mmCIF file of C-alpha atoms and ligand atoms in Angstrom:
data_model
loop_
_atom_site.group_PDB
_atom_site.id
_atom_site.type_symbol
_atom_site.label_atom_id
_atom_site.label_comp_id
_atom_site.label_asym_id
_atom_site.label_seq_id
_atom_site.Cartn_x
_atom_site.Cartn_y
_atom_site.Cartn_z
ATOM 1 C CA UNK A 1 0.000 0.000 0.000
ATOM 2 C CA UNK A 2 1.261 3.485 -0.440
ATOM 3 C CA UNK A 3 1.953 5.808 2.253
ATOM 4 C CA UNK A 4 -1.297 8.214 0.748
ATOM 5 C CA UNK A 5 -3.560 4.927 1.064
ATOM 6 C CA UNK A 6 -2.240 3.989 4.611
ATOM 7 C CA UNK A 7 -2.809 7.265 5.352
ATOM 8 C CA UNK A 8 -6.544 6.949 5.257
ATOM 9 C CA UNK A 9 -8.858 5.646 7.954
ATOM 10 C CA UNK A 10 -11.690 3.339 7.636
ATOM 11 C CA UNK A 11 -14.743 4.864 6.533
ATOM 12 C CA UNK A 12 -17.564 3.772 9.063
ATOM 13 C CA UNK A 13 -18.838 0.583 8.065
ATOM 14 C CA UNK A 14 -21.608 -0.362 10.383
ATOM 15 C CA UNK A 15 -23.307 3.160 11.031
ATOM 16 C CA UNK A 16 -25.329 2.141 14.237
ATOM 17 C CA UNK A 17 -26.363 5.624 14.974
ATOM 18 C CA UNK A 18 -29.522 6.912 14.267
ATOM 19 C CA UNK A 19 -31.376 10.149 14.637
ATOM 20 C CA UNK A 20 -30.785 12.831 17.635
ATOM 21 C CA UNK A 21 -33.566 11.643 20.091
ATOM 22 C CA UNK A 22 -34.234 15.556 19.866
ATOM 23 C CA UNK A 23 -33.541 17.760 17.013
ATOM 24 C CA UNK A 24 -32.227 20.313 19.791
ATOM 25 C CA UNK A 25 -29.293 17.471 20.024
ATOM 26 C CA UNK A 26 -27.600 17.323 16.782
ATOM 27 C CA UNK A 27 -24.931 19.783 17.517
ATOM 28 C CA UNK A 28 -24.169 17.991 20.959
ATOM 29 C CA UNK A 29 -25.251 16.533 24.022
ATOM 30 C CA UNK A 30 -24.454 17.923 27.524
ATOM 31 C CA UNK A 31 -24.948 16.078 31.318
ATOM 32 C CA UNK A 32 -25.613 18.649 33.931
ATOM 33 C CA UNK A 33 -27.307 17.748 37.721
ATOM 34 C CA UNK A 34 -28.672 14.746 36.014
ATOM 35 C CA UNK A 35 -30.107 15.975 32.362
ATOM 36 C CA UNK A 36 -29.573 15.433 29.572
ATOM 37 C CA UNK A 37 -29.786 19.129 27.939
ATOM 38 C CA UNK A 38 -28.110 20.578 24.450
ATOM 39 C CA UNK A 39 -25.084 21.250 24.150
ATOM 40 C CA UNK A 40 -24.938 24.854 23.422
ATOM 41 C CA UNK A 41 -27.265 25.334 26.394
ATOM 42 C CA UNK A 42 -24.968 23.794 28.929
ATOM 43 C CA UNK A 43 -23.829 26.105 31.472
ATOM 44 C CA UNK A 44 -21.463 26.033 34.408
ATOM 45 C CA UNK A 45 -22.097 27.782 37.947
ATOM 46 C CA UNK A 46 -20.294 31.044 37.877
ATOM 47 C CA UNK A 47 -18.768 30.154 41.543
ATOM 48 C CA UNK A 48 -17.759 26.373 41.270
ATOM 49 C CA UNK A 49 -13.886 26.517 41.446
ATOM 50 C CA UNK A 50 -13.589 24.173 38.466
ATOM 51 C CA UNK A 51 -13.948 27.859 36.398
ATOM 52 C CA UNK A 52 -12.500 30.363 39.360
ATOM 53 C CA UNK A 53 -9.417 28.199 40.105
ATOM 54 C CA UNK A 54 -8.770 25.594 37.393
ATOM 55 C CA UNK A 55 -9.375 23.141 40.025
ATOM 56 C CA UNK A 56 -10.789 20.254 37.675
ATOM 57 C CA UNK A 57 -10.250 17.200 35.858
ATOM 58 C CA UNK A 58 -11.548 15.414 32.728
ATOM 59 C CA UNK A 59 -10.839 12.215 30.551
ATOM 60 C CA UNK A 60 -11.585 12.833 26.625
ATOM 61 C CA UNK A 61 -13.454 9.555 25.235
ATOM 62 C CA UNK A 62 -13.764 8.745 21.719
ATOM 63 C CA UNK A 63 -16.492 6.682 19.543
ATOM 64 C CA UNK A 64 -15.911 5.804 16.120
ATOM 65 C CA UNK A 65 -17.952 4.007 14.176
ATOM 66 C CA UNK A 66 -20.360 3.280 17.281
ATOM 67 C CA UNK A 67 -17.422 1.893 19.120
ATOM 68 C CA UNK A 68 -16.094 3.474 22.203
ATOM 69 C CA UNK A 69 -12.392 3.276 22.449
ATOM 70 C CA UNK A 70 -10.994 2.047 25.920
ATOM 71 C CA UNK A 71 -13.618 3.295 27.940
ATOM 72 C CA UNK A 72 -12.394 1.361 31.269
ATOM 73 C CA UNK A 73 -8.706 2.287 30.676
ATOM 74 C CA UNK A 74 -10.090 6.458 30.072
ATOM 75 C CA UNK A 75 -12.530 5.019 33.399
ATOM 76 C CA UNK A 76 -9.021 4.168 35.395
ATOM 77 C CA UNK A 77 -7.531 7.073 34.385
ATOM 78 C CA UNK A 78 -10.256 9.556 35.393
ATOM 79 C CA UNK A 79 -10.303 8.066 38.843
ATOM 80 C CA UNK A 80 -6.635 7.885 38.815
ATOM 81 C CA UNK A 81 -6.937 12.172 38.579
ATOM 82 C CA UNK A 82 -9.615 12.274 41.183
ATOM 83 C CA UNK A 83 -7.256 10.477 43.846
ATOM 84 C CA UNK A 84 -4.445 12.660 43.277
ATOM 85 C CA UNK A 85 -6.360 15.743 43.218
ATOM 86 C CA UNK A 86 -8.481 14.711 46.319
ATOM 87 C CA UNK A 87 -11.594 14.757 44.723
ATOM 88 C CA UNK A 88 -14.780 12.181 45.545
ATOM 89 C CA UNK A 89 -16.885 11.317 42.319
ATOM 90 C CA UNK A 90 -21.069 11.916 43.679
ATOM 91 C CA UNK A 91 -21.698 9.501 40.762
ATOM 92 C CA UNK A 92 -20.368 5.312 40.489
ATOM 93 C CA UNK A 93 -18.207 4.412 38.240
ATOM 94 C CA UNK A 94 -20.785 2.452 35.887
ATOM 95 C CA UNK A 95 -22.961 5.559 36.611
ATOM 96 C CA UNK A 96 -20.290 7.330 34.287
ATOM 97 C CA UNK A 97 -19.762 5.029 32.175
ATOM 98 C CA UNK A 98 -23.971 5.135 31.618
ATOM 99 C CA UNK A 99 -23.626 8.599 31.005
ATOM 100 C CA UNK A 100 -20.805 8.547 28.261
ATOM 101 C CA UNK A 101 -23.490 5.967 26.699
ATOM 102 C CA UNK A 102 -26.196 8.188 26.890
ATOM 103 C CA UNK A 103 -24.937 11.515 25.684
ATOM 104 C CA UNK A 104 -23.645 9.522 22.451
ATOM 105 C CA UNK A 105 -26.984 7.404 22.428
ATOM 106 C CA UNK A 106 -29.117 10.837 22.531
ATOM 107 C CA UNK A 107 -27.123 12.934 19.963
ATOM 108 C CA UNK A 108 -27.231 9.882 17.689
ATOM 109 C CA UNK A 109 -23.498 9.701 17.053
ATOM 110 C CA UNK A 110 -21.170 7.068 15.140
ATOM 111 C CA UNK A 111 -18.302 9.525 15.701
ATOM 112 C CA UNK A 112 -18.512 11.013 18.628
ATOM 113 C CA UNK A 113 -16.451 13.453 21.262
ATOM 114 C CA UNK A 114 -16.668 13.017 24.811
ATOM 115 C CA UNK A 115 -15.802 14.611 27.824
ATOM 116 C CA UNK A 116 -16.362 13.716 31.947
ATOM 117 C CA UNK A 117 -15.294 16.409 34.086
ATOM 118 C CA UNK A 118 -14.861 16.596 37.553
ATOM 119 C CA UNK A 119 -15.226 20.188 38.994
ATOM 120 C CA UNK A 120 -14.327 20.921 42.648
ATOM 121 C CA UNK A 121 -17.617 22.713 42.798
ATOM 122 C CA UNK A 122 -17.623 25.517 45.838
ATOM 123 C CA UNK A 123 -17.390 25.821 49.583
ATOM 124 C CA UNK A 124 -20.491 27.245 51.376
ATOM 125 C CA UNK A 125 -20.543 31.152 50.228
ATOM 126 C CA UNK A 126 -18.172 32.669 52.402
ATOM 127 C CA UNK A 127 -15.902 30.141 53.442
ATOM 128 C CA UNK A 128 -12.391 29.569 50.796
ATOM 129 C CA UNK A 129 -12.427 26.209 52.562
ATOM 130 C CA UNK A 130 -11.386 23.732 49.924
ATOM 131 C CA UNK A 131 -12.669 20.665 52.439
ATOM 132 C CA UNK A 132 -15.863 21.778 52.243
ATOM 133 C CA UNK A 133 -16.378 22.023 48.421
ATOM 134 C CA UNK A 134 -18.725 19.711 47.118
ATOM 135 C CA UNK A 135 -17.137 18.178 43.934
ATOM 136 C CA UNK A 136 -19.355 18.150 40.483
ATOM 137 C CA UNK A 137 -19.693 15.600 37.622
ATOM 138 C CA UNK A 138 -20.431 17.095 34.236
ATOM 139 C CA UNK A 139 -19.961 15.683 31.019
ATOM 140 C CA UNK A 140 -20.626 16.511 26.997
ATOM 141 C CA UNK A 141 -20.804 14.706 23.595
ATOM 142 C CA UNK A 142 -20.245 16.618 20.360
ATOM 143 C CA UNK A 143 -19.220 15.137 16.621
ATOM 144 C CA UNK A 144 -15.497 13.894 16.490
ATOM 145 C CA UNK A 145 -12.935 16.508 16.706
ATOM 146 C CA UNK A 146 -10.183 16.370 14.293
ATOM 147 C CA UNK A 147 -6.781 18.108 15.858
ATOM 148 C CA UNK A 148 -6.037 17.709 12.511
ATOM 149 C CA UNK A 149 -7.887 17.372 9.776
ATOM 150 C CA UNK A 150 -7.626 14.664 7.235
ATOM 151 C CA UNK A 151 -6.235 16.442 4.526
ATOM 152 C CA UNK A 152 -3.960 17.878 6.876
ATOM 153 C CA UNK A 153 -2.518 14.627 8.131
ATOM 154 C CA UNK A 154 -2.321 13.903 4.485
ATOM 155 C CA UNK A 155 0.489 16.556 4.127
ATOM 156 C CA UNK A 156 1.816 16.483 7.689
ATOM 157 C CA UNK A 157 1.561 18.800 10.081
ATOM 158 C CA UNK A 158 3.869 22.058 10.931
ATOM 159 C CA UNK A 159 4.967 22.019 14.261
ATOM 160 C CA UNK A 160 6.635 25.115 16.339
ATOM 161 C CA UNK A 161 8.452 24.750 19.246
ATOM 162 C CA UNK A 162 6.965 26.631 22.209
ATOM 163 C CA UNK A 163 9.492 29.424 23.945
ATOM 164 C CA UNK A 164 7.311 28.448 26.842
ATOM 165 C CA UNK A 165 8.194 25.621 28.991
ATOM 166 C CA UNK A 166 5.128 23.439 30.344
ATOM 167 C CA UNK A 167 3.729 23.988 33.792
ATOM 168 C CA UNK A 168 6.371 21.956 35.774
ATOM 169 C CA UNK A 169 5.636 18.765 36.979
ATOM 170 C CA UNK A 170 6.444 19.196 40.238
ATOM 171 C CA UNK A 171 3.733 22.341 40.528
ATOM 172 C CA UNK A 172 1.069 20.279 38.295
ATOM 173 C CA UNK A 173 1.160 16.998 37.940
ATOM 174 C CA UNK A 174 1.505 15.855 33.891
ATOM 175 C CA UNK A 175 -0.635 12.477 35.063
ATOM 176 C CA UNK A 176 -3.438 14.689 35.744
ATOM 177 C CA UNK A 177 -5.818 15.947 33.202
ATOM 178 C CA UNK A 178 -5.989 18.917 33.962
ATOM 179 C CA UNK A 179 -7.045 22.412 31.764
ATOM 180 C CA UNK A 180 -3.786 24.209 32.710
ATOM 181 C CA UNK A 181 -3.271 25.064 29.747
ATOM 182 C CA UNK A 182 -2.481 28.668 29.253
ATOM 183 C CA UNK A 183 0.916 27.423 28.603
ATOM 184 C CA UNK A 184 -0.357 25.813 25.359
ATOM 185 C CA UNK A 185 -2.678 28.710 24.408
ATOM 186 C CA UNK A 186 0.018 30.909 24.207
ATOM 187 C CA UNK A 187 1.983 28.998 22.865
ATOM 188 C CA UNK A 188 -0.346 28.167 20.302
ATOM 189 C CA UNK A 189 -0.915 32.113 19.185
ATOM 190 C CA UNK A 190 3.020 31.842 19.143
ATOM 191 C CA UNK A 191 2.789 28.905 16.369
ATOM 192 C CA UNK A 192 0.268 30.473 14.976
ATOM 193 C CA UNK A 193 2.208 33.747 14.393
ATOM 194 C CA UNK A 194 4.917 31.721 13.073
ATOM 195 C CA UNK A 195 3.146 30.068 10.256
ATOM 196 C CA UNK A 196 2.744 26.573 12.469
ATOM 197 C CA UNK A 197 -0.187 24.750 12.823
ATOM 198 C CA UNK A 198 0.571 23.731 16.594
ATOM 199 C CA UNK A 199 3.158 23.798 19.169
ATOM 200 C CA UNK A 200 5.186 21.601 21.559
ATOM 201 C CA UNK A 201 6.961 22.510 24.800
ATOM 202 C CA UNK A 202 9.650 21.567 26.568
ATOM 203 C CA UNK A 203 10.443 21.150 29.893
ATOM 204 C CA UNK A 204 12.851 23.852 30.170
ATOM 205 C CA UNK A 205 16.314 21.647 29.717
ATOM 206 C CA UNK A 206 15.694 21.506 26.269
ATOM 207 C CA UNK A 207 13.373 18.261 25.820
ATOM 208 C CA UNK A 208 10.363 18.285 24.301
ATOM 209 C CA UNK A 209 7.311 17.290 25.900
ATOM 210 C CA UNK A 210 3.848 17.324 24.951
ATOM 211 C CA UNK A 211 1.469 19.832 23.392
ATOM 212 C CA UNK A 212 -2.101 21.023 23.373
ATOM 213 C CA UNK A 213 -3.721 17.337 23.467
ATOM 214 C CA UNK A 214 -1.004 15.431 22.066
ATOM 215 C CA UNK A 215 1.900 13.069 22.864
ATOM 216 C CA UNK A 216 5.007 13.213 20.305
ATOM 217 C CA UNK A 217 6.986 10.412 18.793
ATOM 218 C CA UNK A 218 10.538 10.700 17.159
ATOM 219 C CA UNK A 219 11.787 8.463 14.956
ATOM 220 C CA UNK A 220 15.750 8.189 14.213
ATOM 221 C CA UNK A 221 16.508 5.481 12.049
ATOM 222 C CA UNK A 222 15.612 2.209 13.681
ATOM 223 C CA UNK A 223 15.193 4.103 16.970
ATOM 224 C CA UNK A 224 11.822 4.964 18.397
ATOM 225 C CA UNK A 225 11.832 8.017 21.284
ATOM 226 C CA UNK A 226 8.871 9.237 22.904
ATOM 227 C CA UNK A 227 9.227 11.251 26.229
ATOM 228 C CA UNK A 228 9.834 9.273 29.804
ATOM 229 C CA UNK A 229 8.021 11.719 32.149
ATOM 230 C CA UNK A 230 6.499 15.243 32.966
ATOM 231 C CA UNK A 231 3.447 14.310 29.903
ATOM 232 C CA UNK A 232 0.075 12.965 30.039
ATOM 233 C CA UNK A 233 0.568 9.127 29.997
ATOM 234 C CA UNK A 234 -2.012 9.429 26.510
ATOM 235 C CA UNK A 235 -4.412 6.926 25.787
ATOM 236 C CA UNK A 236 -2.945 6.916 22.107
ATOM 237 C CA UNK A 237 0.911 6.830 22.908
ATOM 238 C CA UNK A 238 -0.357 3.876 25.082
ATOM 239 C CA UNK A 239 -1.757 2.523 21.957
ATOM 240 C CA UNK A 240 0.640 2.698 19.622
ATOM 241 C CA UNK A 241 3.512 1.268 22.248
ATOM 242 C CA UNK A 242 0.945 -1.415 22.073
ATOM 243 C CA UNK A 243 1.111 -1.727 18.472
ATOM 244 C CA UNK A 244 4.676 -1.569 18.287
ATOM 245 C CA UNK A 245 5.390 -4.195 21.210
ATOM 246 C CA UNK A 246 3.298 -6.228 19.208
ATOM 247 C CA UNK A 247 5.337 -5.543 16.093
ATOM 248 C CA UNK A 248 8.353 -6.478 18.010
ATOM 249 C CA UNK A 249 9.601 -2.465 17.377
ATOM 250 C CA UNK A 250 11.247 -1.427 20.975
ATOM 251 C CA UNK A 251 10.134 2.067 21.571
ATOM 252 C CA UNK A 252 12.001 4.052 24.513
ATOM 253 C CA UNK A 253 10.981 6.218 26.907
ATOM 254 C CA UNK A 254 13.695 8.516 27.490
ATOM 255 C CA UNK A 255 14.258 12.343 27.108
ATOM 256 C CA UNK A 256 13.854 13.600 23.751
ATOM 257 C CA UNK A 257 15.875 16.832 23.191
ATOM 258 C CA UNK A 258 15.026 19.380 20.830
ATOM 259 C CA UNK A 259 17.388 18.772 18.337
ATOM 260 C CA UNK A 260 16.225 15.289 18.274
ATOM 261 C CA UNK A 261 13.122 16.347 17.013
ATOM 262 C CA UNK A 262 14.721 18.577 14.282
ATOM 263 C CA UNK A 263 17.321 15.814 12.927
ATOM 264 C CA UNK A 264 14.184 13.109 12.939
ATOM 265 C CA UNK A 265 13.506 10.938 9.896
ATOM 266 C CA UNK A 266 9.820 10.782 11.331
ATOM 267 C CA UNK A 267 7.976 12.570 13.661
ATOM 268 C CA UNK A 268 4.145 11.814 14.659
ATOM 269 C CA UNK A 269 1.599 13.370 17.237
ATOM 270 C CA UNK A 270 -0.879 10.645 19.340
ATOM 271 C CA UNK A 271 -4.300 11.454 20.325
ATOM 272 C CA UNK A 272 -7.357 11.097 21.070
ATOM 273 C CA UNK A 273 -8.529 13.797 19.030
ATOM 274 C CA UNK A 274 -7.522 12.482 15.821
ATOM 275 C CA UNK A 275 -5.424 9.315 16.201
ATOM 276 C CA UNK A 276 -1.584 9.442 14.885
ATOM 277 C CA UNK A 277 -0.726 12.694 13.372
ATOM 278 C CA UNK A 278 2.354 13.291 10.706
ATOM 279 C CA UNK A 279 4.831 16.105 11.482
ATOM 280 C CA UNK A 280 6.372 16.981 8.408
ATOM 281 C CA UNK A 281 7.879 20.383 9.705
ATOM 282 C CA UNK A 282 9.253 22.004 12.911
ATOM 283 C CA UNK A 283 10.298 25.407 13.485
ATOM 284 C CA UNK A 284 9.587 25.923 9.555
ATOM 285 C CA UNK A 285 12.506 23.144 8.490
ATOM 286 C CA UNK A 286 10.945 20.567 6.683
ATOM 287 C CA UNK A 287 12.052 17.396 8.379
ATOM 288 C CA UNK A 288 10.782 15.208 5.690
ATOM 289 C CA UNK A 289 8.848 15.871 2.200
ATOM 290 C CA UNK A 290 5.556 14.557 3.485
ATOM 291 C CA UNK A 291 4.345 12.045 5.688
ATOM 292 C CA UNK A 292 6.786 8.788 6.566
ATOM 293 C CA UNK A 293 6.141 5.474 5.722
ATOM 294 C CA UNK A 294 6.755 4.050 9.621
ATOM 295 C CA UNK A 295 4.073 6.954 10.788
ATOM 296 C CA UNK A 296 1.779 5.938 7.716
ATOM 297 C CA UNK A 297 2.093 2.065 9.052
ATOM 298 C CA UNK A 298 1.296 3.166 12.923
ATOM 299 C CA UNK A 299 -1.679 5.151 11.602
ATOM 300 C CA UNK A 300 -3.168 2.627 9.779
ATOM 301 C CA UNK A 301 -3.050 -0.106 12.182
ATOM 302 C CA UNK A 302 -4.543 2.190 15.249
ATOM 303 C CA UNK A 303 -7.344 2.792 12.456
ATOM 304 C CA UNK A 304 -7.690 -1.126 11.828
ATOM 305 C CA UNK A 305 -7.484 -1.886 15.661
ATOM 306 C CA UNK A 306 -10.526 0.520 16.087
ATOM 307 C CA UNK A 307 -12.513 -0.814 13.181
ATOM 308 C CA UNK A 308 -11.799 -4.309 14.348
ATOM 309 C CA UNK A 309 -13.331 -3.060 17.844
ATOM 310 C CA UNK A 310 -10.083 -3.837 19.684
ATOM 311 C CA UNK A 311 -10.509 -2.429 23.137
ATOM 312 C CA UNK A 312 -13.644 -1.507 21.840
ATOM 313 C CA UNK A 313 -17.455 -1.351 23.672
ATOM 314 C CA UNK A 314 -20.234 -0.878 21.369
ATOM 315 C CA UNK A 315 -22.618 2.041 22.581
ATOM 316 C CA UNK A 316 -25.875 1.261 24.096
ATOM 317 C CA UNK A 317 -27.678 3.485 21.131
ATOM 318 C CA UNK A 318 -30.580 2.400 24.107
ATOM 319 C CA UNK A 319 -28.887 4.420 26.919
ATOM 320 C CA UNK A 320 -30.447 7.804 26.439
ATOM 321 C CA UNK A 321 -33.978 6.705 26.472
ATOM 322 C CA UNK A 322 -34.901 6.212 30.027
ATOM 323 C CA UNK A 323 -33.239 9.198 31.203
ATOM 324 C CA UNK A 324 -34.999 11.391 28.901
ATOM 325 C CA UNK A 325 -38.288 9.879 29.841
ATOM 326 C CA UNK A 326 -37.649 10.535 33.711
ATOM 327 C CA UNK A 327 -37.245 13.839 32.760
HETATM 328 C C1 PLP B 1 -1.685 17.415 27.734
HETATM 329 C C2 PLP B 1 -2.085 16.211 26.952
HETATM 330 N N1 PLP B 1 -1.149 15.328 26.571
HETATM 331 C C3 PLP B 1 -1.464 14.231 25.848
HETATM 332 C C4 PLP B 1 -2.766 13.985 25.457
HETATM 333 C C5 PLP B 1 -3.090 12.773 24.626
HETATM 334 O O1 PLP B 1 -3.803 11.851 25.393
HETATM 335 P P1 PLP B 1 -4.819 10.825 24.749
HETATM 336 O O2 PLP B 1 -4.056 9.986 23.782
HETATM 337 O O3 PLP B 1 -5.346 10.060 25.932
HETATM 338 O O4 PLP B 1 -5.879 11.625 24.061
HETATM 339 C C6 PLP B 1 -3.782 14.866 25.861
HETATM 340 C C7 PLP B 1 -5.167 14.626 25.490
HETATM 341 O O5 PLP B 1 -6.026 15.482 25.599
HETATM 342 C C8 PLP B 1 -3.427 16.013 26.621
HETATM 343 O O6 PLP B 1 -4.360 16.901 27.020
#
């Protein structure tokens, strides 16, 4: 196969969504104190710390095709976050997991986007006790997002390499998903401005990182590198170590320095939003004239693993119904 054709994804065979279960839902669904509500009408309370403080957590959740993608490992993770922020979920763990169902099942999704978000809600008005905050579950579906889109992972995508170091590990903790992320906004406006599409950071001794919602893989020659700590522990990068262990291709986990990145024969982006992403530029060198043929083999078989419904739970396209006649 050529590297254009391996670049593709499976078009959705099966199709088992249907029709919003209202029209109100076709640009999203939302969970909020137990409803089901649109997307676009979702709102937040102005005093819950989850907005005043950054004081939350979420796990993003894909569906493709009908199939979630690792729910129980994004279900680990998210409870994983709670612990090590303090937090105590008000809803079970298969009460979550019925809720990721039924926003899907209610917008009528194949393809679908999900959040669960923990807040740490407020303390009585008052009080800046943080003990006495009473933590809040919120969640929302909307249509796959694309980090980038498939004619841009086509060409490869231009990368810039943030002046800004990430928020340090030992102030935030990487394992967390968190929305610090003014680091990455900035230095997205800063990639922006420099003709990039998105950016990576560093930690500050001149390794690279993560970025806005990605993990980062070099490749240099029959060497592998992906970053050993002070990053999201990604649901994709998981994946694709998977697929390479499988493979029998060693992949390390070790410190990747910026230069690394710049000499690399391939270079590819892991996420949730959007699967395995081609760098074909960074810092406006081109590293490579269009997408490699390792990157091109990784993406296709993290597409095939998902059509095949590897790690894969159907969604109950049932789900949404009772909770939307209770209401
Ligand atoms: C900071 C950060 N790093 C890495 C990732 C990639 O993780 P995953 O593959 O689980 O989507 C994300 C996902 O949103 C992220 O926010």
């Amino acid at each position: 196969m050529t590297t254009e054709q391996l670049l593709s994804w499976p078009a959705p065979s099966r199709s088992r969504g249907r029709e919003p279960a209202d029209p109100r839902f076709a640009d999203g669904t939302a969970w909020i104190d137990g409803k089901l509500v649109p997307v676009a009408e979702a709102t937040l309370p102005l005093l819950d710390w989850g907005f005043l403080r950054s004081d939350a957590c979420q796990e993003t959740i894909s569906a493709w095709d009908g199939l979630l993608f690792r729910l129980d490992d994004h279900l680990d993770r998210f409870w994983r976050s709670l612990e090590r922020l303090r937090m105590a979920s008000p809803l079970s763990r298969e009460e979550v997991r019925g809720v990721v169902h039924s926003l899907i099942a209610a917008a009528g999704y194949d393809n679908a986007y999900v959040q669960i978000i923990m807040t740490r809600g407020r303390p009585p008005i008052g009080s800046r006790d943080i003990r006495l905050c009473a933590n809040r579950f919120q969640a929302f579906c909307i249509p796959y997002v694309w980090i980038a889109t498939p004619e841009v992972q086509q060409r490869g995508l231009h990368v810039h390499v943030g002046s800004r170091h990430r928020v340090p590990a030992a102030s935030v903790d990487p394992m967390v998903k968190h929305y610090h992320w003014l680091d990455f906004e900035l230095g997205l406006l800063e990639a922006f401005d420099n003709g990039a599409e998105t950016v990576v950071l560093t930690d500050g001794h001149g390794n690279v990182l993560e970025g806005p919602g990605f993990n980062i893989f070099v490749r240099q020659g029959d060497r592998l590198l992906t970053p050993r700590t002070g990053m999201l522990d990604g649901m994709t990068r998981r994946t694709v170590m998977e697929i390479c262990a499988d493979a029998g291709i060693q992949v390390e986990e070790t410190d990747v320095p910026v230069e690394a990145l710049l000499a690399a024969d391939e270079a590819f982006l892991t996420t949730t939003a959007g699967g395995v992403l081609p760098v074909t530029s960074v810092g406006g060198r081109a590293i490579r004239n269009g997408p490699g043929p390792f990157t091109a083999q990784i993406h296709a078989a993290y597409w095939q693993r998902r059509a095949d419904g590897w790690h894969g739970e159907p969604v109950d396209y049932a789900a949404a119904s009772a909770i939307l006649a209770a209401e």
